[in-house]
Amino acid sequence: MNKITVFDAEPMPSVDDIYSRLSKTRYFSKLDFCKGYWQIRMAMEDRPKTTFSTPLGLYQFTRMPFGLQNACATYGRMMRRLLDGMWQTDNFVDDVLTFTELWNRHLNELHQLFARVRDSGLQVKPSKCYFGFGSLDYVVGQGCLRTTQDKTNRIVNSPIPAPKSQLRAFLGLARYYRRFVPNYANWCAPMTDLLRKGSPNKLEWGSAQNEAFQQLKASE
């Protein structure tokens, strides 16, 4: 089985770069790579660095785990190498998106993508893959770029967070649509201040945070 080399590839493009390229295309397909990091084998000499202790003894990762400092960059390089030369297919983290104006071209692009995935020994999650759609995620296509109603509703209906974990989850969801919210960073500042290292887990929620929270929800 062929293996993908994970070096000498271009850096991962930003989401803005990707969507500026595909906003006028007509057909979209998306592949979701299941447990993306775990599809990369750890080099034998690096496995001891991942050793962890359990009641049953010491163990090492044979696949790249989440949490390594260079895991995201390593995975990004692998994906860029996988898609090298494909001009109408791109990736953002573990999502691979194919976008074309013509249907026949779309089928050809997918055929090439499937062959590369198969030859590389990678796996995708069928339940999270979409093929031949007129729009995906941001409701992108036909010359427009909009938010999706389900994600917008989740943000609007979010309760005031109590512990840090809830605030991180809310900001992570809201960040998905930051491009649609003017002065997003300024509005989030009072809330992100509560996540500083050393701050209490129980949030000290005040008027500044509540105003930012409500304004951010109103902007969606």
PDB file of C-alpha atoms in Angstrom:
ATOM      1  CA  MET A   1       0.000   0.000   0.000  1.00  0.00           C
ATOM      2  CA  ASN A   2       1.321   3.408  -0.922  1.00  0.00           C
ATOM      3  CA  LYS A   3       2.002   5.856   1.881  1.00  0.00           C
ATOM      4  CA  ILE A   4       1.698   9.635   1.763  1.00  0.00           C
ATOM      5  CA  THR A   5       4.818  11.621   2.579  1.00  0.00           C
ATOM      6  CA  VAL A   6       4.027  14.415   5.029  1.00  0.00           C
ATOM      7  CA  PHE A   7       6.641  17.007   4.112  1.00  0.00           C
ATOM      8  CA  ASP A   8       7.523  19.393   1.278  1.00  0.00           C
ATOM      9  CA  ALA A   9       3.989  20.668   0.687  1.00  0.00           C
ATOM     10  CA  GLU A  10       2.391  24.091   0.534  1.00  0.00           C
ATOM     11  CA  PRO A  11       0.836  25.502   3.732  1.00  0.00           C
ATOM     12  CA  MET A  12      -2.885  24.979   4.319  1.00  0.00           C
ATOM     13  CA  PRO A  13      -4.927  27.773   2.702  1.00  0.00           C
ATOM     14  CA  SER A  14      -7.168  29.973   4.810  1.00  0.00           C
ATOM     15  CA  VAL A  15     -10.912  29.467   4.707  1.00  0.00           C
ATOM     16  CA  ASP A  16     -11.263  32.933   3.151  1.00  0.00           C
ATOM     17  CA  ASP A  17      -8.986  31.933   0.266  1.00  0.00           C
ATOM     18  CA  ILE A  18     -10.981  28.760  -0.348  1.00  0.00           C
ATOM     19  CA  TYR A  19     -14.396  30.381  -0.343  1.00  0.00           C
ATOM     20  CA  SER A  20     -13.292  33.263  -2.548  1.00  0.00           C
ATOM     21  CA  ARG A  21     -12.346  30.634  -5.168  1.00  0.00           C
ATOM     22  CA  LEU A  22     -15.524  28.590  -5.046  1.00  0.00           C
ATOM     23  CA  SER A  23     -18.322  31.123  -4.503  1.00  0.00           C
ATOM     24  CA  LYS A  24     -19.262  31.157  -8.213  1.00  0.00           C
ATOM     25  CA  THR A  25     -19.145  27.409  -8.844  1.00  0.00           C
ATOM     26  CA  ARG A  26     -22.273  25.269  -9.151  1.00  0.00           C
ATOM     27  CA  TYR A  27     -21.518  21.770  -7.840  1.00  0.00           C
ATOM     28  CA  PHE A  28     -20.000  20.796  -4.504  1.00  0.00           C
ATOM     29  CA  SER A  29     -18.915  17.575  -2.818  1.00  0.00           C
ATOM     30  CA  LYS A  30     -17.328  17.218   0.601  1.00  0.00           C
ATOM     31  CA  LEU A  31     -15.284  14.382   2.106  1.00  0.00           C
ATOM     32  CA  ASP A  32     -14.782  14.118   5.858  1.00  0.00           C
ATOM     33  CA  PHE A  33     -11.683  12.166   6.908  1.00  0.00           C
ATOM     34  CA  CYS A  34     -12.586  10.213  10.057  1.00  0.00           C
ATOM     35  CA  LYS A  35     -10.213  10.623  13.003  1.00  0.00           C
ATOM     36  CA  GLY A  36      -7.866  12.510  10.717  1.00  0.00           C
ATOM     37  CA  TYR A  37      -4.783  12.670  12.934  1.00  0.00           C
ATOM     38  CA  TRP A  38      -4.984   8.969  13.742  1.00  0.00           C
ATOM     39  CA  GLN A  39      -4.536   8.127  10.069  1.00  0.00           C
ATOM     40  CA  ILE A  40      -0.895   9.226  10.258  1.00  0.00           C
ATOM     41  CA  ARG A  41       1.543   6.610  11.539  1.00  0.00           C
ATOM     42  CA  MET A  42       4.054   7.747  14.148  1.00  0.00           C
ATOM     43  CA  ALA A  43       7.693   7.198  13.231  1.00  0.00           C
ATOM     44  CA  MET A  44       9.247   4.454  15.374  1.00  0.00           C
ATOM     45  CA  GLU A  45      11.856   6.827  16.813  1.00  0.00           C
ATOM     46  CA  ASP A  46       9.148   9.310  17.870  1.00  0.00           C
ATOM     47  CA  ARG A  47       6.775   6.885  19.586  1.00  0.00           C
ATOM     48  CA  PRO A  48       8.610   6.958  22.965  1.00  0.00           C
ATOM     49  CA  LYS A  49       7.893  10.709  23.123  1.00  0.00           C
ATOM     50  CA  THR A  50       4.167   9.950  23.314  1.00  0.00           C
ATOM     51  CA  THR A  51       4.420   7.486  26.227  1.00  0.00           C
ATOM     52  CA  PHE A  52       1.608   7.693  28.775  1.00  0.00           C
ATOM     53  CA  SER A  53       0.902   5.838  31.990  1.00  0.00           C
ATOM     54  CA  THR A  54      -2.139   3.677  32.764  1.00  0.00           C
ATOM     55  CA  PRO A  55      -3.012   1.277  35.617  1.00  0.00           C
ATOM     56  CA  LEU A  56      -1.990  -1.522  33.235  1.00  0.00           C
ATOM     57  CA  GLY A  57       1.434  -0.077  32.424  1.00  0.00           C
ATOM     58  CA  LEU A  58       3.096   2.290  29.951  1.00  0.00           C
ATOM     59  CA  TYR A  59       1.832   2.688  26.394  1.00  0.00           C
ATOM     60  CA  GLN A  60       2.936   4.582  23.296  1.00  0.00           C
ATOM     61  CA  PHE A  61       0.926   5.946  20.401  1.00  0.00           C
ATOM     62  CA  THR A  62       1.468   4.207  17.074  1.00  0.00           C
ATOM     63  CA  ARG A  63      -0.739   6.810  15.340  1.00  0.00           C
ATOM     64  CA  MET A  64      -0.419  10.568  15.695  1.00  0.00           C
ATOM     65  CA  PRO A  65      -2.578  11.682  18.657  1.00  0.00           C
ATOM     66  CA  PHE A  66      -4.373  14.967  19.156  1.00  0.00           C
ATOM     67  CA  GLY A  67      -2.487  17.440  21.310  1.00  0.00           C
ATOM     68  CA  LEU A  68       0.990  17.255  19.759  1.00  0.00           C
ATOM     69  CA  GLN A  69       2.327  20.715  19.028  1.00  0.00           C
ATOM     70  CA  ASN A  70       3.019  19.976  15.356  1.00  0.00           C
ATOM     71  CA  ALA A  71       0.052  17.621  14.753  1.00  0.00           C
ATOM     72  CA  CYS A  72      -2.065  20.171  12.904  1.00  0.00           C
ATOM     73  CA  ALA A  73       0.810  21.240  10.655  1.00  0.00           C
ATOM     74  CA  THR A  74       1.748  17.615   9.934  1.00  0.00           C
ATOM     75  CA  TYR A  75      -1.808  16.734   8.998  1.00  0.00           C
ATOM     76  CA  GLY A  76      -2.096  19.853   6.831  1.00  0.00           C
ATOM     77  CA  ARG A  77       1.071  18.952   4.923  1.00  0.00           C
ATOM     78  CA  MET A  78      -0.259  15.454   4.319  1.00  0.00           C
ATOM     79  CA  MET A  79      -3.517  16.807   2.887  1.00  0.00           C
ATOM     80  CA  ARG A  80      -1.726  19.324   0.678  1.00  0.00           C
ATOM     81  CA  ARG A  81       0.445  16.507  -0.683  1.00  0.00           C
ATOM     82  CA  LEU A  82      -2.630  14.348  -1.296  1.00  0.00           C
ATOM     83  CA  LEU A  83      -4.350  17.126  -3.285  1.00  0.00           C
ATOM     84  CA  ASP A  84      -1.282  18.460  -5.086  1.00  0.00           C
ATOM     85  CA  GLY A  85      -2.188  19.395  -8.676  1.00  0.00           C
ATOM     86  CA  MET A  86      -5.968  19.250  -8.157  1.00  0.00           C
ATOM     87  CA  TRP A  87      -7.150  22.768  -8.947  1.00  0.00           C
ATOM     88  CA  GLN A  88     -10.828  22.293  -8.121  1.00  0.00           C
ATOM     89  CA  THR A  89     -10.404  20.373  -4.885  1.00  0.00           C
ATOM     90  CA  ASP A  90      -9.089  21.862  -1.663  1.00  0.00           C
ATOM     91  CA  ASN A  91      -9.059  21.149   2.044  1.00  0.00           C
ATOM     92  CA  PHE A  92      -9.612  22.975   5.297  1.00  0.00           C
ATOM     93  CA  VAL A  93      -8.482  20.904   8.316  1.00  0.00           C
ATOM     94  CA  ASP A  94     -10.128  17.463   7.835  1.00  0.00           C
ATOM     95  CA  ASP A  95     -12.703  18.500   5.229  1.00  0.00           C
ATOM     96  CA  VAL A  96     -11.915  18.106   1.521  1.00  0.00           C
ATOM     97  CA  LEU A  97     -14.118  20.086  -0.837  1.00  0.00           C
ATOM     98  CA  THR A  98     -14.515  19.575  -4.591  1.00  0.00           C
ATOM     99  CA  PHE A  99     -16.129  22.458  -6.489  1.00  0.00           C
ATOM    100  CA  THR A 100     -16.771  22.837 -10.220  1.00  0.00           C
ATOM    101  CA  GLU A 101     -18.993  24.705 -12.649  1.00  0.00           C
ATOM    102  CA  LEU A 102     -19.615  21.724 -14.960  1.00  0.00           C
ATOM    103  CA  TRP A 103     -21.100  18.406 -13.837  1.00  0.00           C
ATOM    104  CA  ASN A 104     -18.866  16.220 -16.026  1.00  0.00           C
ATOM    105  CA  ARG A 105     -15.841  18.023 -14.672  1.00  0.00           C
ATOM    106  CA  HIS A 106     -17.140  17.393 -11.165  1.00  0.00           C
ATOM    107  CA  LEU A 107     -17.365  13.652 -11.772  1.00  0.00           C
ATOM    108  CA  ASN A 108     -13.859  13.550 -13.210  1.00  0.00           C
ATOM    109  CA  GLU A 109     -12.483  15.479 -10.245  1.00  0.00           C
ATOM    110  CA  LEU A 110     -14.153  13.116  -7.776  1.00  0.00           C
ATOM    111  CA  HIS A 111     -12.851  10.080  -9.651  1.00  0.00           C
ATOM    112  CA  GLN A 112      -9.316  11.383  -9.334  1.00  0.00           C
ATOM    113  CA  LEU A 113      -9.842  12.245  -5.656  1.00  0.00           C
ATOM    114  CA  PHE A 114     -11.242   8.783  -4.830  1.00  0.00           C
ATOM    115  CA  ALA A 115      -8.275   7.134  -6.527  1.00  0.00           C
ATOM    116  CA  ARG A 116      -5.805   9.190  -4.500  1.00  0.00           C
ATOM    117  CA  VAL A 117      -7.598   8.458  -1.225  1.00  0.00           C
ATOM    118  CA  ARG A 118      -7.688   4.727  -2.008  1.00  0.00           C
ATOM    119  CA  ASP A 119      -4.049   4.531  -3.079  1.00  0.00           C
ATOM    120  CA  SER A 120      -2.959   6.436   0.031  1.00  0.00           C
ATOM    121  CA  GLY A 121      -4.769   4.118   2.430  1.00  0.00           C
ATOM    122  CA  LEU A 122      -6.791   6.935   3.988  1.00  0.00           C
ATOM    123  CA  GLN A 123     -10.370   6.592   5.230  1.00  0.00           C
ATOM    124  CA  VAL A 124     -13.395   8.876   5.083  1.00  0.00           C
ATOM    125  CA  LYS A 125     -16.606   8.855   7.125  1.00  0.00           C
ATOM    126  CA  PRO A 126     -19.518   8.187   4.700  1.00  0.00           C
ATOM    127  CA  SER A 127     -22.164   9.705   6.999  1.00  0.00           C
ATOM    128  CA  LYS A 128     -20.384  13.060   6.837  1.00  0.00           C
ATOM    129  CA  CYS A 129     -19.670  13.049   3.090  1.00  0.00           C
ATOM    130  CA  TYR A 130     -21.848  14.935   0.608  1.00  0.00           C
ATOM    131  CA  PHE A 131     -21.803  14.602  -3.177  1.00  0.00           C
ATOM    132  CA  GLY A 132     -23.208  16.710  -5.993  1.00  0.00           C
ATOM    133  CA  PHE A 133     -24.847  19.421  -3.887  1.00  0.00           C
ATOM    134  CA  GLY A 134     -25.631  22.947  -5.056  1.00  0.00           C
ATOM    135  CA  SER A 135     -24.413  24.404  -1.742  1.00  0.00           C
ATOM    136  CA  LEU A 136     -22.615  23.329   1.444  1.00  0.00           C
ATOM    137  CA  ASP A 137     -21.849  24.625   4.952  1.00  0.00           C
ATOM    138  CA  TYR A 138     -21.774  28.381   4.401  1.00  0.00           C
ATOM    139  CA  VAL A 139     -24.512  28.065   1.733  1.00  0.00           C
ATOM    140  CA  VAL A 140     -21.889  28.922  -0.827  1.00  0.00           C
ATOM    141  CA  GLY A 141     -22.434  28.817  -4.549  1.00  0.00           C
ATOM    142  CA  GLN A 142     -24.286  30.491  -7.404  1.00  0.00           C
ATOM    143  CA  GLY A 143     -22.289  33.672  -6.749  1.00  0.00           C
ATOM    144  CA  CYS A 144     -23.215  34.106  -3.059  1.00  0.00           C
ATOM    145  CA  LEU A 145     -21.925  33.262   0.400  1.00  0.00           C
ATOM    146  CA  ARG A 146     -24.376  33.059   3.330  1.00  0.00           C
ATOM    147  CA  THR A 147     -24.677  31.515   6.764  1.00  0.00           C
ATOM    148  CA  THR A 148     -26.734  28.377   7.344  1.00  0.00           C
ATOM    149  CA  GLN A 149     -29.884  28.692   9.434  1.00  0.00           C
ATOM    150  CA  ASP A 150     -29.242  25.712  11.722  1.00  0.00           C
ATOM    151  CA  LYS A 151     -25.847  26.991  12.932  1.00  0.00           C
ATOM    152  CA  THR A 152     -27.219  30.529  13.259  1.00  0.00           C
ATOM    153  CA  ASN A 153     -30.073  29.224  15.430  1.00  0.00           C
ATOM    154  CA  ARG A 154     -27.632  27.362  17.667  1.00  0.00           C
ATOM    155  CA  ILE A 155     -25.753  30.604  18.311  1.00  0.00           C
ATOM    156  CA  VAL A 156     -28.876  32.713  18.850  1.00  0.00           C
ATOM    157  CA  ASN A 157     -30.410  30.174  21.252  1.00  0.00           C
ATOM    158  CA  SER A 158     -27.243  29.601  23.292  1.00  0.00           C
ATOM    159  CA  PRO A 159     -27.718  30.179  27.061  1.00  0.00           C
ATOM    160  CA  ILE A 160     -25.357  32.363  29.066  1.00  0.00           C
ATOM    161  CA  PRO A 161     -22.281  30.188  29.740  1.00  0.00           C
ATOM    162  CA  ALA A 162     -21.280  29.350  33.311  1.00  0.00           C
ATOM    163  CA  PRO A 163     -17.962  27.416  33.294  1.00  0.00           C
ATOM    164  CA  LYS A 164     -15.099  28.056  30.912  1.00  0.00           C
ATOM    165  CA  SER A 165     -15.918  24.976  28.859  1.00  0.00           C
ATOM    166  CA  GLN A 166     -19.319  26.391  27.874  1.00  0.00           C
ATOM    167  CA  LEU A 167     -17.803  29.754  26.942  1.00  0.00           C
ATOM    168  CA  ARG A 168     -15.145  28.068  24.807  1.00  0.00           C
ATOM    169  CA  ALA A 169     -17.841  26.048  23.052  1.00  0.00           C
ATOM    170  CA  PHE A 170     -19.916  29.157  22.340  1.00  0.00           C
ATOM    171  CA  LEU A 171     -16.964  31.167  21.038  1.00  0.00           C
ATOM    172  CA  GLY A 172     -15.866  28.228  18.913  1.00  0.00           C
ATOM    173  CA  LEU A 173     -19.297  28.086  17.309  1.00  0.00           C
ATOM    174  CA  ALA A 174     -19.509  31.867  16.854  1.00  0.00           C
ATOM    175  CA  ARG A 175     -15.998  31.992  15.367  1.00  0.00           C
ATOM    176  CA  TYR A 176     -17.242  29.819  12.524  1.00  0.00           C
ATOM    177  CA  TYR A 177     -19.130  32.868  11.215  1.00  0.00           C
ATOM    178  CA  ARG A 178     -16.750  35.634  12.288  1.00  0.00           C
ATOM    179  CA  ARG A 179     -16.466  36.877   8.703  1.00  0.00           C
ATOM    180  CA  PHE A 180     -20.143  37.891   8.839  1.00  0.00           C
ATOM    181  CA  VAL A 181     -19.876  39.878  12.104  1.00  0.00           C
ATOM    182  CA  PRO A 182     -18.396  43.411  11.926  1.00  0.00           C
ATOM    183  CA  ASN A 183     -15.802  44.057  14.660  1.00  0.00           C
ATOM    184  CA  TYR A 184     -15.998  40.448  15.761  1.00  0.00           C
ATOM    185  CA  ALA A 185     -12.756  40.548  17.775  1.00  0.00           C
ATOM    186  CA  ASN A 186     -13.815  43.688  19.651  1.00  0.00           C
ATOM    187  CA  TRP A 187     -17.170  42.208  20.622  1.00  0.00           C
ATOM    188  CA  CYS A 188     -15.548  38.991  21.828  1.00  0.00           C
ATOM    189  CA  ALA A 189     -12.806  40.670  23.883  1.00  0.00           C
ATOM    190  CA  PRO A 190     -14.744  40.903  27.200  1.00  0.00           C
ATOM    191  CA  MET A 191     -15.572  37.210  26.955  1.00  0.00           C
ATOM    192  CA  THR A 192     -12.157  35.971  25.818  1.00  0.00           C
ATOM    193  CA  ASP A 193     -10.616  37.876  28.754  1.00  0.00           C
ATOM    194  CA  LEU A 194     -12.383  35.391  31.050  1.00  0.00           C
ATOM    195  CA  LEU A 195     -10.409  32.537  29.456  1.00  0.00           C
ATOM    196  CA  ARG A 196      -6.994  33.843  30.404  1.00  0.00           C
ATOM    197  CA  LYS A 197      -4.643  31.467  32.159  1.00  0.00           C
ATOM    198  CA  GLY A 198      -5.210  31.484  35.884  1.00  0.00           C
ATOM    199  CA  SER A 199      -8.746  32.865  35.739  1.00  0.00           C
ATOM    200  CA  PRO A 200     -11.393  30.930  37.732  1.00  0.00           C
ATOM    201  CA  ASN A 201     -13.324  28.145  36.037  1.00  0.00           C
ATOM    202  CA  LYS A 202     -16.600  29.693  37.205  1.00  0.00           C
ATOM    203  CA  LEU A 203     -16.971  32.745  35.009  1.00  0.00           C
ATOM    204  CA  GLU A 204     -17.186  36.189  36.594  1.00  0.00           C
ATOM    205  CA  TRP A 205     -19.945  37.251  34.221  1.00  0.00           C
ATOM    206  CA  GLY A 206     -20.619  40.993  34.292  1.00  0.00           C
ATOM    207  CA  SER A 207     -22.403  43.667  32.297  1.00  0.00           C
ATOM    208  CA  ALA A 208     -19.559  43.959  29.763  1.00  0.00           C
ATOM    209  CA  GLN A 209     -19.638  40.240  29.014  1.00  0.00           C
ATOM    210  CA  ASN A 210     -23.432  40.168  28.855  1.00  0.00           C
ATOM    211  CA  GLU A 211     -23.516  43.093  26.407  1.00  0.00           C
ATOM    212  CA  ALA A 212     -20.911  41.441  24.200  1.00  0.00           C
ATOM    213  CA  PHE A 213     -22.729  38.111  24.399  1.00  0.00           C
ATOM    214  CA  GLN A 214     -26.085  39.589  23.379  1.00  0.00           C
ATOM    215  CA  GLN A 215     -24.573  41.771  20.648  1.00  0.00           C
ATOM    216  CA  LEU A 216     -22.741  38.822  19.140  1.00  0.00           C
ATOM    217  CA  LYS A 217     -25.959  36.775  19.099  1.00  0.00           C
ATOM    218  CA  ALA A 218     -27.867  39.677  17.532  1.00  0.00           C
ATOM    219  CA  SER A 219     -25.274  39.945  14.760  1.00  0.00           C
ATOM    220  CA  GLU A 220     -25.839  36.385  13.527  1.00  0.00           C
TER     221      GLU A 220
END
